[in-house]
Every structure is written in structure tokens, then in C-alpha cells.
């Protein structure tokens, strides 16, 4: 059963751990907000239940102790201090390690003794359960975990006037027939009430697969002392510990009630409730699909799109009405299908960004710096395969920004900056790319320092140093083994490992660049392809060759008179809707044959990158098409302004233009 539900367990565990992480960060800033505590409690509670059901006892044990501390905070018996939140974060780290171990095929085992001890130390003094327990004279650990069904049984038993006991029975070490003693204990308990659960399970007890003690949970109308007395009446029983669980079960029941809305149900809320009820079935319709299956689906669909293009070409040549109508219908259907498949593969970058606030918090503490992380555009979507790869390099760049970029509070105040530094992490779409920007307001990078180091390492000569632009100088940071840091730390090094970061992004078809200004800060800009293998393009022709310009980069197309061209700073420009737009002649960029049509007009494709625009001058505009993006292979990885190629309906190959490379 476990393997059947393992994937679901792992996915949901990671979601709950992320939720606990996020809400703990919020709780640190708003310790009085009960709704945040409720959210953390809910996630921890669900995680505990799932872990226990799947048999991961260490996971369940640790989350159970976290729950106890959260309960204290919720009941205002403890404050969510930074120290408590630190321990909670450490607990979350251990839980993540256990979940990772399970995902890697392990059993999720981890020694959590010290963490549990720390959580219990926080818990001391509060424990309603402990005070209740003292009435039964002996105290045993609440190690038993109950699933939803067992909880329901216990709660209903309480309502019917029964008491709940957890009993630990210790057999004499000389007991010869342990299974027989177990049978006699169960017989006595059966007379006193009903056994709800045992640990180990009954079949293991029957097979004597336990040491000398076992736990049972019993409902009974008799007192704990009476039950204990009866069990001790059995021979070869060394000791019996009885603990009332009544308060514990009641507290659990109250927790459930507290999580429900407690205000009077207004009409508005009733309507909301109705909506929630209506929405519930939608949630149940969601399924999780292995990414490999989506890859196969995408590959098959790519073939379909190429064939569709071919069919469109043939129907256009034959001019058969029925064939044309059929192909048009097929095009509409495949268009819808394409949108669905692509959407299935897209995920918001939020799934990567979510891990950073916690990391920044820890780094700030370790380095005694004050850092505010601002995240913008977390909803920007990227292909799942890219999302999986960009996490580690982004971690490296962020650590780098904080370690070497952001100054200490004293250093910042000395130069008139606020004590708290800011790191802005933003993502946005532009054309057929996603840009991720890491911008800090720290000390910036010294151009001179970088140049001196590059000359010393024989990467460039002194003559080269005079001619390099700032962008080219800062690009030297990505050379293997390059570092300008006076002291290399284990946090990061500006240069130490940046070559690995660049390689990772480049392997994804991305580009990373750096801009920096002393005392103002630095910006790492990462350009990533959407890698959607099927894209909408505008086919254009220049010099007798066809090129595809991604539709997402195009603002509009236009025809302008040659007389409307001007020169500014040595470049041809036009006044387009009151804005000066530089022109890029595609035939010059790709060195295609110049064909003079004798016309007085230019065909333009106006493209955009961020807030910059440019006009691509082409011979003619062919029209909009869906194309399958194909890589140029390993031998043509750095062709300027070309991001791939495609096969058109007539079998001809067209190159796909990278508009972002053409806008300076």
C-alpha cells in the first residue's frame, strides 16, 4: 500500500513543509497573528497524520512534538520568540531531510532525539496532558499516533461516557510464553472495556515479535487504577503504566473545532460555504502526472504539428474545398490541444523562489547583516524542466549578493545608506524568454579590482583591459577559478563557482550578465528560454531566406516609406508613434543577398525587450505560423541572434530569430 501512495505522500509532504516554512517566516514578523499559527498547526497536523499512516515514525514523532509547542503558542502560553522559531526551523530541516531520504528510497529514519528534547524543554510547564497524567501517578510518553478513524472512535467513546487509557505493559524478562501473557492481558482488557489499538500490532504480538513491553489504547468505564490492578494480577507481568488520554483526546477535538470559523455564520459566509462545497469536487478531479509522460506526449505532438504544416501546404496547393475545410478544422483542434499540453508543463517560478526567504533569514543571522528580500513576479511561468534546474544556481547568486554585495549595518550607515540592505529577486516574461533578475543595493563590484585580478591571472593583457566595456569586465567574474574576494568564505565567493553557475544556465540555453556600480549595487540578469518546443511566430523573408520571429516579442508590424528614415548616432531610426525606434536590417545581421525590389517602402517588425523597442527591416512579411522549435545541435551553439530552427510545411528549414539579442 505504501508504494502505491508514496508519490502522493512525497508531493503533499513537500507542500506542507513549504507551507510551514513560509508561515514560520511570517510568524516571526507577526507573532500575534493567530491565523498564521493555525496554518502552521494545520500543516504539521496533516503531515503527522500522513507520516503515521505511512509508517514513518520518526517523522510523525517530530511533528507531534512540534504540534505541542505550536499548541502552546496558539493558547498564548508561550510567545513565538526567535529562539523558538529557530528550533522549529531546525525541526523543519530534519523533516525535509527525512522526506528527501524517503524520496531517495530510504526509510526516512533520523535521530531526532536532541530536537525532540529541545521541543519538550519549550513545552515544559504548560502541559495540560502532563498535569492530567499526574493523576494516574505514573507517566509514560505519548508515543502512540492515531489515524483519523481511531481518533473518531476515541472521540465518540468519550461522548458515550467512556474514558480513554494508554497502557504500557512490561513483561517479566524471564517470561517463557510471551504470546500467552499478551493473550491474557488482552482478555482482561476485553472484560474491562475495548482495545482500540496496540503497538506493536496484534499479529506481531501473537508472533512474539516484540521485546518485553507493548502499548495498548483502551476505552473503558472503569478507573485506570482498577485496570492496572487487574493486569498486575496476571503472572509474569513486571509492571504496568496507565495514563489517561481523556484530556489529550478532548484537546485534539477542541483543536479541530478551533480551526473551524467561530464567528456567527452571516449570509455572506454561508454563500462562501456553499461555494466551497461546490468547489470541492473540482479539487478531487486533479491528478498528478509524471513529467516523463508529458515529455512523450509533447514529442508526439511536435510530430503532429509538423504534419499539420505539411497538410496546410498541400491543401493550399490543391485548392480542394473539402480538404481545406478539413485541414482548417484539424488546425483549430490541434491549436486547442497544443495550448492544453503547453499549459500542463508550465509552473510558476514561485516553486523555486519560495525556498529563498528562509535561506536569506539564516544567512542574515550568520553574517550579522540586515537584509530584506523582495520578490516580484513569482507567478511568472516557466517550463517544468527548467524550473527543476535553476534552483541551485540562483541560490549561489543570492548567497553571493548577500555575502559580498550587502555591507554590514555599520558600513552601510557610514556611507549614508539604511542599515538594512535590499535584495530584489524578480522574474518577468519578455519575448520568447523569461528574465530573472537579482539586484542588490550593496557595495557593488570594483572594475579595477576585477581587471587587476584578470591581468594577474593572465586572462587578459593590460592592452585588452583598456578597451573592455563594463559588461565585458564583469563577465570575467565567470572565468573558472576567478575571485576578487579578499577572504574566501564558505558562504560564497564572487568568482568562486560562478563559472559553474554560468555553465548551468548556458546548458539550459540561457545567458547570465552582470551590471554593477560601486556603492550602488549589482544586478545579475539571467535570460532563460521558455523551451516551449512549439511557438507562435511571424514568418518573414529577407534576401530570399525565411526567418521566424517569435510572436511574443512582436509589438506590431508596419510598412514605412523610405523617406521616413532618419539617422541618429550613426544608426537608422524612425519616428514611430512619437517614439524614436532604431532600425535593424536583418539582411545585414545575417549577411543575406541584397535584393532590391524597387519599392519605396520597408516592411517592419517592431520588437520589444523590456521597455526597449527596435524595428526589424525585412523584405516581406509572410504571416503567422505555429512552428516546432528544434535545437541547432552542439556544433552551432553560439550563432548570433539565432535561437533554433524549424521545419516548415514545404520541408524547408527556417531559422528562428532571437529578438532579445538584436536589442542593445
CSV table of C-alpha atoms in Angstrom, one decimal, residues 10-293:
chain,number,residue,atom,x,y,z
A,10,UNK,CA,6.1,12.8,-1.0
A,11,UNK,CA,4.4,15.6,-3.0
A,12,UNK,CA,2.0,16.5,-0.3
A,13,UNK,CA,4.7,16.3,2.4
A,14,UNK,CA,6.8,18.8,0.4
A,15,UNK,CA,3.9,21.1,0.0
A,16,UNK,CA,3.1,21.1,3.7
A,17,UNK,CA,6.8,21.6,4.7
A,18,UNK,CA,7.0,24.5,2.3
A,19,UNK,CA,3.8,25.9,3.9
A,20,UNK,CA,5.3,25.5,7.4
A,21,UNK,CA,8.5,27.3,6.2
A,22,UNK,CA,6.6,30.2,4.7
A,23,UNK,CA,4.3,30.7,7.6
A,24,UNK,CA,7.1,30.4,10.2
A,25,UNK,CA,8.8,33.3,8.4
A,26,UNK,CA,5.5,35.3,8.6
A,27,UNK,CA,5.0,34.3,12.3
A,28,UNK,CA,8.4,35.8,13.2
A,29,UNK,CA,7.2,39.1,11.8
A,30,UNK,CA,3.7,38.9,13.2
A,31,UNK,CA,3.9,36.7,16.3
A,32,UNK,CA,0.5,37.7,17.5
A,33,UNK,CA,-1.3,36.6,14.3
A,34,UNK,CA,-3.4,33.6,15.3
A,35,UNK,CA,-4.3,32.8,11.7
A,36,UNK,CA,-0.6,32.1,10.8
A,37,UNK,CA,-0.2,29.8,13.8
A,38,UNK,CA,-3.4,28.0,12.7
A,39,UNK,CA,-1.9,27.5,9.2
A,40,UNK,CA,1.3,26.0,10.6
A,41,UNK,CA,-0.6,23.8,13.0
A,42,UNK,CA,-2.8,22.6,10.3
A,43,UNK,CA,0.2,21.6,8.0
A,44,UNK,CA,2.1,20.0,10.9
A,45,UNK,CA,-1.0,18.1,11.9
A,46,UNK,CA,-1.7,16.8,8.4
A,47,UNK,CA,2.0,15.9,8.0
A,48,UNK,CA,1.9,14.0,11.2
A,49,UNK,CA,-1.2,12.0,10.2
A,50,UNK,CA,0.2,11.2,6.8
A,51,UNK,CA,3.6,10.1,8.2
A,52,UNK,CA,1.9,7.9,10.8
A,53,UNK,CA,-0.3,6.3,8.2
A,54,UNK,CA,2.7,5.5,6.0
A,55,UNK,CA,4.6,4.1,8.9
A,56,UNK,CA,7.3,6.8,9.1
A,57,UNK,CA,7.5,7.0,12.9
A,58,UNK,CA,10.4,9.5,13.2
A,59,UNK,CA,8.6,12.0,11.0
A,60,UNK,CA,5.4,11.5,13.0
A,61,UNK,CA,7.2,11.8,16.3
A,62,UNK,CA,8.9,15.0,15.5
A,63,UNK,CA,5.8,16.7,14.0
A,64,UNK,CA,3.9,15.6,17.1
A,65,UNK,CA,6.3,17.4,19.3
A,66,UNK,CA,6.2,20.5,17.0
A,67,UNK,CA,2.5,20.4,17.3
A,68,UNK,CA,2.7,20.5,21.1
A,69,UNK,CA,4.8,23.7,21.0
A,70,UNK,CA,2.5,25.3,18.4
A,71,UNK,CA,-0.4,24.5,20.7
A,72,UNK,CA,1.3,26.4,23.5
A,73,UNK,CA,1.8,29.4,21.2
A,74,UNK,CA,-1.8,29.2,20.0
A,75,UNK,CA,-3.1,29.1,23.5
A,76,UNK,CA,-0.9,32.1,24.4
A,77,UNK,CA,1.1,30.2,26.9
A,78,UNK,CA,4.3,30.8,25.0
A,79,UNK,CA,5.4,33.6,22.7
A,80,UNK,CA,6.8,32.8,19.3
A,81,UNK,CA,10.3,34.1,20.1
A,82,UNK,CA,13.1,34.0,17.6
A,83,UNK,CA,14.7,31.1,19.6
A,84,UNK,CA,11.6,29.0,19.4
A,85,UNK,CA,11.2,29.7,15.7
A,86,UNK,CA,14.9,28.8,15.2
A,87,UNK,CA,14.2,25.3,16.8
A,88,UNK,CA,11.1,25.0,14.7
A,89,UNK,CA,13.1,25.7,11.6
A,90,UNK,CA,15.7,23.1,12.6
A,91,UNK,CA,12.8,20.7,13.0
A,92,UNK,CA,11.6,21.5,9.5
A,93,UNK,CA,15.1,20.9,8.2
A,94,UNK,CA,15.1,17.5,9.8
A,95,UNK,CA,11.7,16.7,8.4
A,96,UNK,CA,12.9,17.8,4.9
A,97,UNK,CA,15.9,15.5,5.3
A,98,UNK,CA,13.7,12.6,6.2
A,99,UNK,CA,11.3,13.2,3.3
A,100,UNK,CA,14.3,13.5,0.9
A,101,UNK,CA,15.6,10.2,2.3
A,102,UNK,CA,12.2,8.6,1.6
A,103,UNK,CA,12.2,10.1,-1.9
A,104,UNK,CA,15.6,8.5,-2.5
A,105,UNK,CA,14.4,5.1,-1.5
A,106,UNK,CA,15.3,5.3,2.2
A,107,UNK,CA,13.1,4.6,5.2
A,108,UNK,CA,13.0,8.2,6.5
A,109,UNK,CA,15.0,7.3,9.6
A,110,UNK,CA,16.7,10.1,11.5
A,111,UNK,CA,17.9,10.6,15.1
A,112,UNK,CA,15.6,13.4,16.2
A,113,UNK,CA,16.3,12.9,20.0
A,114,UNK,CA,18.0,16.2,20.6
A,115,UNK,CA,15.4,18.2,18.7
A,116,UNK,CA,12.6,16.4,20.5
A,117,UNK,CA,14.3,17.2,23.7
A,118,UNK,CA,14.6,20.9,22.9
A,119,UNK,CA,10.9,21.0,21.8
A,120,UNK,CA,9.9,19.2,25.1
A,121,UNK,CA,12.0,21.7,27.0
A,122,UNK,CA,10.0,24.5,25.5
A,123,UNK,CA,6.9,22.6,26.3
A,124,UNK,CA,7.7,22.2,30.0
A,125,UNK,CA,5.3,23.9,32.4
A,126,UNK,CA,2.4,24.0,30.0
A,127,UNK,CA,1.4,20.5,29.5
A,128,UNK,CA,-2.2,20.1,30.2
A,129,UNK,CA,-1.7,16.5,29.3
A,130,UNK,CA,1.1,16.1,31.9
A,131,UNK,CA,-1.0,17.6,34.7
A,132,UNK,CA,-3.8,15.2,33.8
A,133,UNK,CA,-1.3,12.4,33.7
A,134,UNK,CA,-0.1,13.1,37.2
A,135,UNK,CA,-3.4,12.0,38.5
A,136,UNK,CA,-2.6,8.5,37.4
A,137,UNK,CA,0.6,8.5,39.4
A,138,UNK,CA,2.8,7.1,36.6
A,139,UNK,CA,3.7,8.9,33.4
A,140,UNK,CA,4.6,7.4,30.1
A,141,UNK,CA,5.5,9.1,26.8
A,142,UNK,CA,2.6,9.8,24.4
A,143,UNK,CA,4.2,7.8,21.7
A,144,UNK,CA,1.1,6.4,20.1
A,145,UNK,CA,-0.1,8.0,16.9
A,146,UNK,CA,-3.7,7.6,15.9
A,147,UNK,CA,-5.1,7.8,12.4
A,148,UNK,CA,-8.4,9.6,11.6
A,149,UNK,CA,-10.5,6.5,12.1
A,150,UNK,CA,-9.0,5.8,15.5
A,151,UNK,CA,-9.4,9.4,16.6
A,152,UNK,CA,-13.1,9.3,15.6
A,153,UNK,CA,-13.6,6.1,17.6
A,154,UNK,CA,-11.9,7.7,20.7
A,155,UNK,CA,-13.9,10.9,20.4
A,156,UNK,CA,-17.2,9.0,20.1
A,157,UNK,CA,-16.3,6.8,23.1
A,158,UNK,CA,-15.7,10.0,25.2
A,159,UNK,CA,-19.1,11.3,24.1
A,160,UNK,CA,-20.7,8.0,25.3
A,161,UNK,CA,-19.1,8.4,28.8
A,162,UNK,CA,-16.0,6.1,28.3
A,163,UNK,CA,-12.5,7.0,29.5
A,164,UNK,CA,-9.5,6.5,27.3
A,165,UNK,CA,-6.3,5.0,28.6
A,166,UNK,CA,-2.9,4.3,27.2
A,167,UNK,CA,-1.4,1.4,28.9
A,168,UNK,CA,2.2,0.2,28.8
A,169,UNK,CA,2.6,-3.4,29.9
A,170,UNK,CA,6.1,-4.7,30.8
A,171,UNK,CA,6.6,-8.5,30.9
A,172,UNK,CA,9.0,-10.2,33.2
A,173,UNK,CA,12.2,-10.7,31.5
A,174,UNK,CA,12.0,-14.4,32.4
A,175,UNK,CA,8.6,-14.8,30.8
A,176,UNK,CA,8.6,-18.0,28.8
A,177,UNK,CA,5.4,-17.7,26.7
A,178,UNK,CA,5.1,-14.0,25.9
A,179,UNK,CA,2.3,-14.5,23.4
A,180,UNK,CA,0.2,-16.3,26.1
A,181,UNK,CA,0.8,-13.4,28.5
A,182,UNK,CA,-0.3,-11.0,25.8
A,183,UNK,CA,-3.4,-13.0,25.3
A,184,UNK,CA,-4.2,-12.9,29.0
A,185,UNK,CA,-3.7,-9.1,29.1
A,186,UNK,CA,-6.0,-8.6,26.1
A,187,UNK,CA,-8.6,-10.9,27.8
A,188,UNK,CA,-8.5,-8.8,30.9
A,189,UNK,CA,-8.7,-5.6,28.9
A,190,UNK,CA,-11.6,-7.1,26.9
A,191,UNK,CA,-13.5,-7.6,30.1
A,192,UNK,CA,-12.8,-4.0,31.3
A,193,UNK,CA,-13.5,-2.3,28.0
A,194,UNK,CA,-12.3,-2.4,24.5
A,195,UNK,CA,-8.8,-2.4,23.0
A,196,UNK,CA,-8.6,0.3,20.2
A,197,UNK,CA,-5.0,0.0,19.2
A,198,UNK,CA,-1.8,-1.8,20.1
A,199,UNK,CA,1.8,-1.2,19.3
A,200,UNK,CA,3.2,-3.5,18.0
A,201,UNK,CA,0.1,-4.6,16.1
A,202,UNK,CA,-1.8,-7.6,17.4
A,203,UNK,CA,-0.4,-10.1,14.8
A,204,UNK,CA,3.2,-9.1,15.8
A,205,UNK,CA,2.4,-9.6,19.4
A,206,UNK,CA,0.9,-13.0,18.7
A,207,UNK,CA,4.1,-13.9,16.9
A,208,UNK,CA,6.2,-12.6,19.9
A,209,UNK,CA,7.8,-10.0,17.7
A,210,UNK,CA,8.5,-7.5,20.5
A,211,UNK,CA,10.9,-7.2,23.4
A,212,UNK,CA,9.3,-7.1,26.8
A,213,UNK,CA,6.8,-4.3,26.6
A,214,UNK,CA,3.9,-3.2,24.4
A,215,UNK,CA,1.4,-0.3,24.3
A,216,UNK,CA,-2.4,-0.6,24.2
A,217,UNK,CA,-5.1,2.0,24.0
A,218,UNK,CA,-8.2,1.1,25.7
A,219,UNK,CA,-11.7,2.6,26.2
A,220,UNK,CA,-13.4,1.7,29.5
A,221,UNK,CA,-15.8,2.9,32.1
A,222,UNK,CA,-13.5,1.6,34.9
A,223,UNK,CA,-10.8,3.6,36.6
A,224,UNK,CA,-7.2,3.4,35.5
A,225,UNK,CA,-6.1,2.1,38.9
A,226,UNK,CA,-8.7,-0.8,38.6
A,227,UNK,CA,-7.4,-1.8,35.1
A,228,UNK,CA,-3.8,-1.7,36.3
A,229,UNK,CA,-4.7,-3.9,39.3
A,230,UNK,CA,-6.4,-6.4,37.1
A,231,UNK,CA,-3.4,-6.7,34.7
A,232,UNK,CA,-0.9,-7.0,37.6
A,233,UNK,CA,-2.9,-9.9,38.7
A,234,UNK,CA,-1.6,-11.9,35.7
A,235,UNK,CA,1.6,-13.8,36.4
A,236,UNK,CA,4.9,-12.8,34.8
A,237,UNK,CA,3.8,-9.2,34.4
A,238,UNK,CA,6.6,-7.0,35.7
A,239,UNK,CA,5.0,-3.6,35.6
A,240,UNK,CA,2.0,-1.7,34.2
A,241,UNK,CA,1.8,2.1,33.4
A,242,UNK,CA,-1.6,3.6,32.9
A,243,UNK,CA,-2.1,7.0,31.5
A,244,UNK,CA,-5.4,8.7,31.0
A,245,UNK,CA,-5.7,10.0,27.4
A,246,UNK,CA,-9.1,11.7,28.0
A,247,UNK,CA,-7.7,15.3,28.1
A,248,UNK,CA,-5.5,14.6,25.2
A,249,UNK,CA,-8.3,13.4,23.0
A,250,UNK,CA,-10.6,16.3,24.2
A,251,UNK,CA,-7.8,18.7,23.4
A,252,UNK,CA,-7.4,17.2,19.9
A,253,UNK,CA,-11.2,17.5,19.4
A,254,UNK,CA,-11.1,21.2,20.5
A,255,UNK,CA,-8.2,21.8,18.1
A,256,UNK,CA,-10.4,20.6,15.3
A,257,UNK,CA,-13.2,22.9,16.4
A,258,UNK,CA,-10.9,25.9,16.8
A,259,UNK,CA,-9.7,25.5,13.3
A,260,UNK,CA,-13.3,26.0,12.1
A,261,UNK,CA,-14.7,29.5,11.7
A,262,UNK,CA,-16.1,30.6,15.1
A,263,UNK,CA,-18.0,33.7,14.1
A,264,UNK,CA,-21.7,33.7,13.5
A,265,UNK,CA,-22.5,32.5,10.1
A,266,UNK,CA,-23.6,35.5,8.1
A,267,UNK,CA,-25.4,35.2,4.8
A,268,UNK,CA,-22.2,36.2,3.0
A,269,UNK,CA,-20.3,33.4,4.8
A,270,UNK,CA,-23.0,30.9,4.1
A,271,UNK,CA,-22.7,31.8,0.5
A,272,UNK,CA,-19.0,31.3,0.7
A,273,UNK,CA,-19.5,28.0,2.3
A,274,UNK,CA,-21.9,26.9,-0.5
A,275,UNK,CA,-19.3,28.0,-3.0
A,276,UNK,CA,-16.6,25.9,-1.2
A,277,UNK,CA,-18.9,22.9,-1.2
A,278,UNK,CA,-19.5,23.5,-4.9
A,279,UNK,CA,-15.7,23.8,-5.5
A,280,UNK,CA,-14.8,20.6,-3.6
A,281,UNK,CA,-15.5,18.2,-6.4
A,282,UNK,CA,-13.1,20.2,-8.6
A,283,UNK,CA,-10.2,19.5,-6.3
A,284,UNK,CA,-10.9,15.8,-6.4
A,285,UNK,CA,-10.6,15.9,-10.2
A,286,UNK,CA,-7.0,16.9,-10.0
A,287,UNK,CA,-4.4,14.2,-10.8
A,288,UNK,CA,-0.6,14.2,-10.7
A,289,UNK,CA,1.1,13.2,-13.9
A,290,UNK,CA,4.7,12.0,-14.3
A,291,UNK,CA,6.7,14.6,-16.2
A,292,UNK,CA,8.2,11.8,-18.4
A,293,UNK,CA,4.7,11.1,-19.7
